[in-house]
Amino acid sequence: MDLEAVKVLLESQERTFRATLDLLMEQINSRIKATEDTVGELVKSLEFSHAEIHDLKNEVKMLRKEDSEKQATIDGLRVKVAESERRLNYQEDYSRRNNVRINRTDQLSPNTTAASPQDGDDSLVPGAASDTVEGATGADNLADTTVQRAVGEGATPKVSTGNKD
């Protein structure tokens, strides 16, 4: 083969090689560009997510602070309710002396004659020793309380609570 034919053949192969190389470079460049675009989108997404996480952390801190404040308020209210219940129970227990309900206080007729309760003989007054007095809220502390009726028109029953008040 002569030298001219070898040169032409080499130039032809060089052009084919360059065309193939250019095609491969374009493909590589397009893949690099696509990868860069994807990485750019991921970076933007991460930045957005990071900002969201930061905002959520701040919101969680704020909500925890509010929660602790409200829990403190609730605890304070529980203490106040317990104290109020204690005071209410105290008032109910000690105001029973002033709130007495007398059962079976039917009036004796004006013609009835009986011995006075001051004489100590209650047997002549019908039902005198069995009448009971109850507190307005119940009979828990006054179960042994009895009413002794005075005899006569317009007389007031005498209440004995068993306490030395």
XYZ file of C-alpha atoms in Angstrom:
165
model
C 0.000 0.000 0.000
C 1.219 3.249 -0.657
C 1.691 6.086 1.684
C -1.146 8.190 0.327
C -3.682 5.459 0.834
C -2.526 4.942 4.418
C -2.890 8.676 5.100
C -6.428 8.726 3.707
C -7.335 5.645 5.715
C -5.877 7.135 8.898
C -7.722 10.412 8.349
C -10.956 8.502 7.833
C -10.472 6.489 10.996
C -9.495 9.633 12.887
C -12.723 11.360 11.809
C -14.756 8.310 12.835
C -12.903 8.180 16.143
C -13.487 11.906 16.740
C -17.179 11.576 15.859
C -17.549 8.652 18.253
C -15.585 10.542 20.898
C -17.752 13.667 20.414
C -20.905 11.546 20.694
C -19.650 9.960 23.910
C -18.667 13.376 25.296
C -22.162 14.711 24.563
C -23.742 11.745 26.326
C -21.419 12.124 29.313
C -22.064 15.880 29.449
C -25.846 15.369 29.306
C -25.644 12.817 32.129
C -23.468 15.167 34.170
C -25.963 17.996 33.550
C -28.893 15.761 34.603
C -26.999 14.715 37.736
C -26.183 18.345 38.536
C -29.865 19.281 38.121
C -30.945 16.411 40.370
C -28.352 17.331 42.995
C -29.464 20.983 42.800
C -33.090 19.985 43.373
C -32.053 17.754 46.277
C -30.058 20.606 47.807
C -33.073 22.929 47.526
C -35.291 20.233 49.031
C -32.844 19.696 51.890
C -32.641 23.433 52.535
C -36.442 23.629 52.624
C -36.617 20.566 54.902
C -33.946 22.037 57.150
C -35.917 25.293 57.422
C -39.103 23.313 58.184
C -37.297 21.283 60.844
C -35.933 24.462 62.400
C -39.428 26.022 62.452
C -40.931 22.845 63.915
C -38.263 22.715 66.619
C -39.099 26.288 67.594
C -42.803 25.460 67.615
C -42.194 22.381 69.770
C -40.196 24.487 72.241
C -42.990 27.040 72.374
C -45.658 24.347 72.816
C -43.654 22.654 75.567
C -43.338 25.978 77.354
C -47.089 26.582 77.027
C -47.753 23.027 78.180
C -45.617 23.459 81.273
C -47.340 26.775 82.044
C -50.769 25.203 81.633
C -49.728 22.200 83.709
C -48.607 24.575 86.455
C -51.984 26.334 86.225
C -53.791 22.989 86.402
C -51.736 21.936 89.422
C -52.509 25.253 91.114
C -56.211 24.841 90.394
C -56.126 21.291 91.772
C -54.608 22.619 94.983
C -57.286 25.325 95.163
C -60.070 22.793 94.537
C -58.691 20.474 97.222
C -58.472 23.391 99.662
C -62.001 24.498 98.752
C -63.314 20.961 99.269
C -61.547 20.787 102.627
C -63.034 24.127 103.667
C -66.472 23.112 102.399
C -66.349 19.883 104.406
C -65.259 21.864 107.452
C -68.142 24.299 106.976
C -70.636 21.464 106.483
C -69.409 19.664 109.594
C -69.440 22.688 111.887
C -72.508 24.450 110.545
C -74.715 21.489 111.463
C -75.127 22.965 114.904
C -77.000 25.847 113.296
C -78.896 23.727 110.761
C -81.001 21.323 112.824
C -84.039 19.537 111.423
C -86.518 18.268 114.019
C -88.676 15.312 112.980
C -92.050 14.266 114.486
C -92.901 17.538 116.189
C -96.693 17.131 116.150
C -98.427 19.601 118.449
C -100.079 18.397 121.623
C -103.658 19.454 122.091
C -104.228 22.264 124.607
C -106.295 19.911 126.801
C -103.440 17.448 127.307
C -101.937 17.416 130.753
C -98.601 15.857 131.451
C -95.668 16.296 133.700
C -93.113 18.876 132.680
C -89.897 17.595 131.068
C -88.019 19.529 133.702
C -89.413 17.045 136.242
C -87.396 14.358 134.447
C -90.419 12.142 133.686
C -90.769 11.920 129.902
C -93.033 8.895 130.060
C -96.135 11.101 130.205
C -95.301 12.943 126.981
C -96.187 10.744 123.993
C -93.076 9.916 121.935
C -90.917 12.464 123.730
C -87.880 10.286 124.271
C -87.910 8.725 120.791
C -88.020 11.835 118.608
C -84.705 12.480 116.881
C -82.905 15.503 115.553
C -80.957 15.301 112.309
C -78.467 17.719 110.830
C -79.650 19.444 107.656
C -77.216 17.389 105.613
C -77.698 14.053 107.402
C -77.589 12.385 110.772
C -74.010 11.085 110.732
C -72.758 13.012 113.795
C -76.103 13.549 115.526
C -77.447 9.991 115.741
C -77.673 10.017 119.521
C -79.476 13.386 119.661
C -82.949 13.404 121.164
C -85.706 15.944 121.430
C -87.560 16.417 124.652
C -90.863 18.143 124.186
C -92.077 20.737 126.540
C -95.723 20.438 127.427
C -98.280 23.122 126.875
C -99.523 25.447 124.221
C -96.850 27.438 122.370
C -94.020 25.601 124.120
C -90.740 25.081 122.257
C -89.032 21.660 122.111
C -85.761 21.377 123.984
C -82.922 19.960 121.849
C -80.154 17.946 123.478
C -77.229 17.205 121.150
C -75.033 15.371 123.611
C -72.254 17.902 122.880
C -71.111 20.499 125.386
C -71.191 23.569 123.128
